[in-house]
Amino acid sequence: MKQPIFAANWKMNHAPADATAFMRAFLAHFGKRQDRSVIFFPPALSFGAVVGALKDRPDIQLGVQNIYWEDKGAFTGENSATIARASGAKYVLVGHSERRHIFGETEEEAGKKVAAATRAGLTPIVCVGETLAQREAGETEQVVLRQLRAALGTVSSADAGNAIIAYEPVWAIGTGKTATPADASAVHQAIGEELRRILDSGSLAVPILYGGSVNRGNAADLLAAPEVDGLLVGGASLDAQGWASIVLT
Ligand code: PEP
């Protein structure tokens, strides 16, 4: 039985007071469980409020949505992996499609962020995914595996083995379109094979999450798909009760 991971990417939503109210409502629906992991990615300025709200719930983990790759210095507006770690984060999203496509982040930059996260003791959740045009051109695997190699190529295979991967087709993020469980499984399988090559290991402990318009109606089927180890959820993680029902899938 796999222990599923449920990761909530709040993106640029929930100011501190909303975040606190969300947690109060969510915790009322979600008691402590050993059989699944829950990770929240609040916006940086709401991070402290969520740390406070979760002080009695060490079973729930926290991550940041982004880091800069330098450890400290004159980089106005940025946060480092060391600051994130010291603030209570254990995870960081790297290469999210909104970072790649809205903010122009490159594959090389994703690699630098994985290296910075690893140095600071954060687990990177490396997001990979193809655009609709790339899917229609039959380039899904090529694009996803190239993004994967670029992101993990900056760290040792032992450190790469501590990462988490999220397959998030760009055309499915925030669009209401979802990959079918079979499509997700096929890409997850290709990612798994590439990871075995990168890690030079037959067994694979790196979880591979699916993300892209997951909701209460499709979460169970996606999670039941072979090779899907958890879900990375944006829009449907913003409502406390709705998110609790997905986490309890
Ligand atoms: C995401 O932000 O990673 C995501 C998958 O968003 P949504 O669930 O809204 O598609």
Tab-separated table of C-alpha atoms and ligand atoms in Angstrom:
chain	number	residue	atom	x	y	z
A	1	MET	CA	0.000	0.000	0.000
A	2	LYS	CA	1.488	3.332	-0.952
A	3	GLN	CA	1.304	6.215	1.516
A	4	PRO	CA	-0.115	9.025	-0.583
A	5	ILE	CA	1.152	12.602	-0.479
A	6	PHE	CA	-1.360	15.447	-0.726
A	7	ALA	CA	0.278	18.795	-1.485
A	8	ALA	CA	-1.710	22.053	-1.468
A	9	ASN	CA	-0.280	24.855	-3.589
A	10	TRP	CA	-2.155	27.969	-2.551
A	11	LYS	CA	-0.337	30.089	-5.148
A	12	MET	CA	-1.025	33.803	-4.445
A	13	ASN	CA	-4.105	33.218	-2.272
A	14	HIS	CA	-4.965	33.391	1.445
A	15	ALA	CA	-3.603	36.385	3.348
A	16	PRO	CA	-2.477	35.600	6.942
A	17	ALA	CA	-5.930	36.002	8.527
A	18	ASP	CA	-7.549	33.836	5.801
A	19	ALA	CA	-4.793	31.260	6.203
A	20	THR	CA	-5.429	31.050	9.954
A	21	ALA	CA	-9.195	30.687	9.428
A	22	PHE	CA	-8.598	28.036	6.750
A	23	MET	CA	-6.427	25.995	9.114
A	24	ARG	CA	-8.985	26.185	11.913
A	25	ALA	CA	-11.649	24.816	9.543
A	26	PHE	CA	-9.342	22.239	7.936
A	27	LEU	CA	-8.077	20.824	11.234
A	28	ALA	CA	-11.677	20.380	12.390
A	29	HIS	CA	-12.156	17.991	9.457
A	30	PHE	CA	-8.747	16.356	9.445
A	31	GLY	CA	-7.517	14.531	12.551
A	32	LYS	CA	-4.016	13.069	12.849
A	33	ARG	CA	-3.357	10.203	10.427
A	34	GLN	CA	-0.321	8.017	9.932
A	35	ASP	CA	-1.323	6.745	6.507
A	36	ARG	CA	-0.895	9.896	4.385
A	37	SER	CA	1.262	13.015	4.182
A	38	VAL	CA	-0.177	16.495	3.865
A	39	ILE	CA	1.977	19.440	2.807
A	40	PHE	CA	0.859	23.074	2.488
A	41	PHE	CA	2.546	25.660	0.287
A	42	PRO	CA	1.211	29.047	1.464
A	43	PRO	CA	2.358	32.369	-0.009
A	44	ALA	CA	5.582	33.524	1.706
A	45	LEU	CA	3.925	36.311	3.709
A	46	SER	CA	1.275	33.932	5.086
A	47	PHE	CA	3.818	31.270	5.973
A	48	GLY	CA	4.228	32.433	9.599
A	49	ALA	CA	0.467	32.395	10.171
A	50	VAL	CA	0.294	28.780	8.987
A	51	VAL	CA	3.266	27.790	11.166
A	52	GLY	CA	1.377	29.257	14.146
A	53	ALA	CA	-1.872	27.522	13.232
A	54	LEU	CA	-0.101	24.149	12.926
A	55	LYS	CA	1.948	24.347	16.119
A	56	ASP	CA	0.064	21.375	17.623
A	57	ARG	CA	0.022	19.405	14.364
A	58	PRO	CA	3.583	18.315	13.561
A	59	ASP	CA	2.063	15.631	11.326
A	60	ILE	CA	1.295	18.327	8.728
A	61	GLN	CA	4.253	19.663	6.769
A	62	LEU	CA	5.019	22.995	5.170
A	63	GLY	CA	6.822	24.115	2.064
A	64	VAL	CA	7.520	27.309	0.154
A	65	GLN	CA	6.405	27.958	-3.401
A	66	ASN	CA	9.735	29.303	-4.585
A	67	ILE	CA	13.316	30.092	-3.550
A	68	TYR	CA	16.241	31.931	-5.051
A	69	TRP	CA	19.336	29.812	-5.635
A	70	GLU	CA	21.828	31.934	-3.681
A	71	ASP	CA	22.023	31.313	0.070
A	72	LYS	CA	21.984	35.006	1.099
A	73	GLY	CA	22.909	38.487	-0.058
A	74	ALA	CA	21.693	41.477	-2.049
A	75	PHE	CA	18.752	39.903	-3.909
A	76	THR	CA	15.853	42.216	-3.116
A	77	GLY	CA	12.493	40.511	-3.012
A	78	GLU	CA	13.833	36.963	-2.903
A	79	ASN	CA	13.918	34.263	-0.213
A	80	SER	CA	16.650	31.664	0.086
A	81	ALA	CA	16.381	27.986	0.875
A	82	THR	CA	18.151	28.630	4.188
A	83	ILE	CA	15.586	31.284	5.178
A	84	ALA	CA	12.776	28.909	4.180
A	85	ARG	CA	14.286	26.057	6.194
A	86	ALA	CA	14.828	28.278	9.249
A	87	SER	CA	11.188	29.430	9.003
A	88	GLY	CA	9.867	25.881	9.216
A	89	ALA	CA	9.690	24.735	5.593
A	90	LYS	CA	10.703	21.191	4.706
A	91	TYR	CA	9.788	21.343	1.023
A	92	VAL	CA	10.039	23.727	-1.915
A	93	LEU	CA	8.297	23.702	-5.277
A	94	VAL	CA	10.820	23.973	-8.104
A	95	GLY	CA	9.987	24.503	-11.765
A	96	HIS	CA	6.249	25.015	-11.293
A	97	SER	CA	4.733	25.776	-14.686
A	98	GLU	CA	3.688	29.263	-13.546
A	99	ARG	CA	7.326	29.999	-12.652
A	100	ARG	CA	8.479	28.658	-16.012
A	101	HIS	CA	5.789	30.244	-18.186
A	102	ILE	CA	4.860	33.504	-16.411
A	103	PHE	CA	8.239	34.356	-14.879
A	104	GLY	CA	10.406	32.868	-17.604
A	105	GLU	CA	12.353	30.495	-15.371
A	106	THR	CA	14.666	28.244	-17.314
A	107	GLU	CA	15.555	24.596	-16.918
A	108	GLU	CA	19.028	25.676	-15.816
A	109	GLU	CA	17.541	27.867	-13.073
A	110	ALA	CA	15.406	24.970	-11.870
A	111	GLY	CA	18.615	22.969	-11.513
A	112	LYS	CA	20.243	25.739	-9.459
A	113	LYS	CA	17.195	25.828	-7.176
A	114	VAL	CA	17.324	22.067	-6.646
A	115	ALA	CA	20.991	22.416	-5.666
A	116	ALA	CA	20.207	25.294	-3.269
A	117	ALA	CA	17.325	23.374	-1.709
A	118	THR	CA	19.521	20.321	-1.217
A	119	ARG	CA	22.311	22.380	0.416
A	120	ALA	CA	19.796	23.787	2.904
A	121	GLY	CA	18.132	20.465	3.704
A	122	LEU	CA	14.861	21.211	1.897
A	123	THR	CA	13.215	18.526	-0.211
A	124	PRO	CA	12.569	19.867	-3.719
A	125	ILE	CA	9.304	18.956	-5.383
A	126	VAL	CA	10.370	19.190	-9.009
A	127	CYS	CA	7.465	20.058	-11.296
A	128	VAL	CA	7.646	18.932	-14.908
A	129	GLY	CA	5.086	19.047	-17.680
A	130	GLU	CA	4.435	19.671	-21.333
A	131	THR	CA	2.368	22.401	-23.009
A	132	LEU	CA	-0.629	21.526	-25.166
A	133	ALA	CA	1.391	22.234	-28.328
A	134	GLN	CA	4.151	19.902	-27.141
A	135	ARG	CA	1.619	17.172	-26.309
A	136	GLU	CA	-0.034	17.521	-29.714
A	137	ALA	CA	3.386	17.335	-31.365
A	138	GLY	CA	4.059	14.042	-29.561
A	139	GLU	CA	6.836	15.591	-27.468
A	140	THR	CA	5.488	14.939	-23.975
A	141	GLU	CA	8.066	12.397	-22.863
A	142	GLN	CA	10.972	14.212	-24.457
A	143	VAL	CA	10.060	17.526	-22.757
A	144	VAL	CA	9.264	16.054	-19.356
A	145	LEU	CA	12.412	13.920	-19.202
A	146	ARG	CA	14.595	16.806	-20.346
A	147	GLN	CA	13.147	19.018	-17.570
A	148	LEU	CA	13.732	16.190	-15.098
A	149	ARG	CA	17.383	15.705	-16.098
A	150	ALA	CA	18.080	19.454	-15.999
A	151	ALA	CA	16.537	19.823	-12.547
A	152	LEU	CA	18.284	16.833	-10.968
A	153	GLY	CA	21.563	17.131	-12.870
A	154	THR	CA	22.991	19.631	-10.377
A	155	VAL	CA	22.998	17.245	-7.409
A	156	SER	CA	24.481	13.837	-6.642
A	157	SER	CA	22.385	10.786	-7.387
A	158	ALA	CA	22.009	10.239	-3.625
A	159	ASP	CA	20.540	13.735	-3.264
A	160	ALA	CA	18.411	13.320	-6.388
A	161	GLY	CA	16.995	10.233	-4.687
A	162	ASN	CA	15.589	12.469	-1.924
A	163	ALA	CA	13.546	14.606	-4.305
A	164	ILE	CA	9.854	14.358	-5.111
A	165	ILE	CA	8.611	14.767	-8.681
A	166	ALA	CA	5.279	16.274	-9.726
A	167	TYR	CA	4.009	15.630	-13.238
A	168	GLU	CA	1.837	18.629	-14.068
A	169	PRO	CA	0.814	18.947	-17.710
A	170	VAL	CA	0.736	22.706	-18.370
A	171	TRP	CA	-2.545	22.417	-20.282
A	172	ALA	CA	-4.196	20.909	-17.200
A	173	ILE	CA	-3.132	23.479	-14.601
A	174	GLY	CA	-6.008	25.717	-13.555
A	175	THR	CA	-7.908	24.918	-16.762
A	176	GLY	CA	-10.409	22.322	-15.556
A	177	LYS	CA	-8.863	19.823	-18.018
A	178	THR	CA	-7.289	16.785	-16.409
A	179	ALA	CA	-5.078	14.055	-17.771
A	180	THR	CA	-6.861	10.712	-17.702
A	181	PRO	CA	-5.522	8.323	-15.069
A	182	ALA	CA	-4.104	6.214	-17.932
A	183	ASP	CA	-2.313	9.208	-19.499
A	184	ALA	CA	-0.918	10.246	-16.118
A	185	SER	CA	0.251	6.688	-15.433
A	186	ALA	CA	2.049	6.463	-18.771
A	187	VAL	CA	4.035	9.650	-18.126
A	188	HIS	CA	4.710	8.654	-14.508
A	189	GLN	CA	6.079	5.348	-15.750
A	190	ALA	CA	8.436	7.130	-18.155
A	191	ILE	CA	9.553	9.442	-15.332
A	192	GLY	CA	10.134	6.425	-13.099
A	193	GLU	CA	12.290	4.715	-15.750
A	194	GLU	CA	14.357	7.882	-16.228
A	195	LEU	CA	14.764	8.251	-12.456
A	196	ARG	CA	16.075	4.691	-12.245
A	197	ARG	CA	18.682	5.615	-14.874
A	198	ILE	CA	19.601	8.874	-13.078
A	199	LEU	CA	19.796	7.207	-9.681
A	200	ASP	CA	21.408	4.079	-11.093
A	201	SER	CA	19.030	2.023	-8.979
A	202	GLY	CA	16.469	-0.654	-9.743
A	203	SER	CA	14.183	0.303	-6.894
A	204	LEU	CA	12.615	3.704	-6.768
A	205	ALA	CA	11.781	5.561	-3.563
A	206	VAL	CA	11.121	8.907	-5.258
A	207	PRO	CA	7.393	9.686	-5.106
A	208	ILE	CA	5.791	10.963	-8.308
A	209	LEU	CA	2.749	13.206	-7.803
A	210	TYR	CA	0.145	14.195	-10.373
A	211	GLY	CA	-1.117	17.775	-10.608
A	212	GLY	CA	-3.496	19.601	-12.931
A	213	SER	CA	-7.135	20.438	-12.142
A	214	VAL	CA	-7.459	17.749	-9.495
A	215	ASN	CA	-10.777	18.075	-7.651
A	216	ARG	CA	-13.050	16.100	-5.357
A	217	GLY	CA	-14.591	14.305	-8.310
A	218	ASN	CA	-11.411	13.022	-9.952
A	219	ALA	CA	-8.945	12.712	-7.041
A	220	ALA	CA	-9.727	9.081	-6.172
A	221	ASP	CA	-9.355	7.815	-9.753
A	222	LEU	CA	-6.093	9.696	-10.299
A	223	LEU	CA	-4.688	8.501	-7.005
A	224	ALA	CA	-5.626	4.911	-7.785
A	225	ALA	CA	-3.727	5.026	-11.093
A	226	PRO	CA	-0.552	2.920	-11.194
A	227	GLU	CA	2.637	4.928	-10.496
A	228	VAL	CA	0.694	7.886	-9.021
A	229	ASP	CA	1.993	8.428	-5.480
A	230	GLY	CA	0.081	11.557	-4.573
A	231	LEU	CA	-1.536	14.756	-5.769
A	232	LEU	CA	-0.359	18.365	-6.094
A	233	VAL	CA	-3.443	20.556	-6.031
A	234	GLY	CA	-3.906	24.270	-6.644
A	235	GLY	CA	-7.450	25.649	-6.973
A	236	ALA	CA	-9.190	22.794	-5.150
A	237	SER	CA	-6.920	23.214	-2.112
A	238	LEU	CA	-8.228	26.702	-1.338
A	239	ASP	CA	-11.453	25.609	0.349
A	240	ALA	CA	-10.837	23.955	3.729
A	241	GLN	CA	-13.688	21.476	3.620
A	242	GLY	CA	-13.143	20.604	-0.033
A	243	TRP	CA	-9.427	20.098	0.549
A	244	ALA	CA	-10.118	17.922	3.585
A	245	SER	CA	-12.330	15.681	1.481
A	246	ILE	CA	-9.572	15.322	-1.148
A	247	VAL	CA	-6.984	14.549	1.520
A	248	LEU	CA	-9.312	11.925	2.962
A	249	THR	CA	-9.728	10.290	-0.472
B	1	PEP	C1	-0.781	23.623	-9.261
B	1	PEP	O1	-0.783	24.803	-8.946
B	1	PEP	O2	0.243	22.961	-9.099
B	1	PEP	C2	-1.993	23.040	-9.836
B	1	PEP	C3	-1.980	21.783	-10.200
B	1	PEP	O3	-3.091	23.862	-9.939
B	1	PEP	P1	-4.623	23.394	-10.231
B	1	PEP	O4	-4.905	22.257	-9.302
B	1	PEP	O5	-5.428	24.624	-9.931
B	1	PEP	O6	-4.677	22.978	-11.666
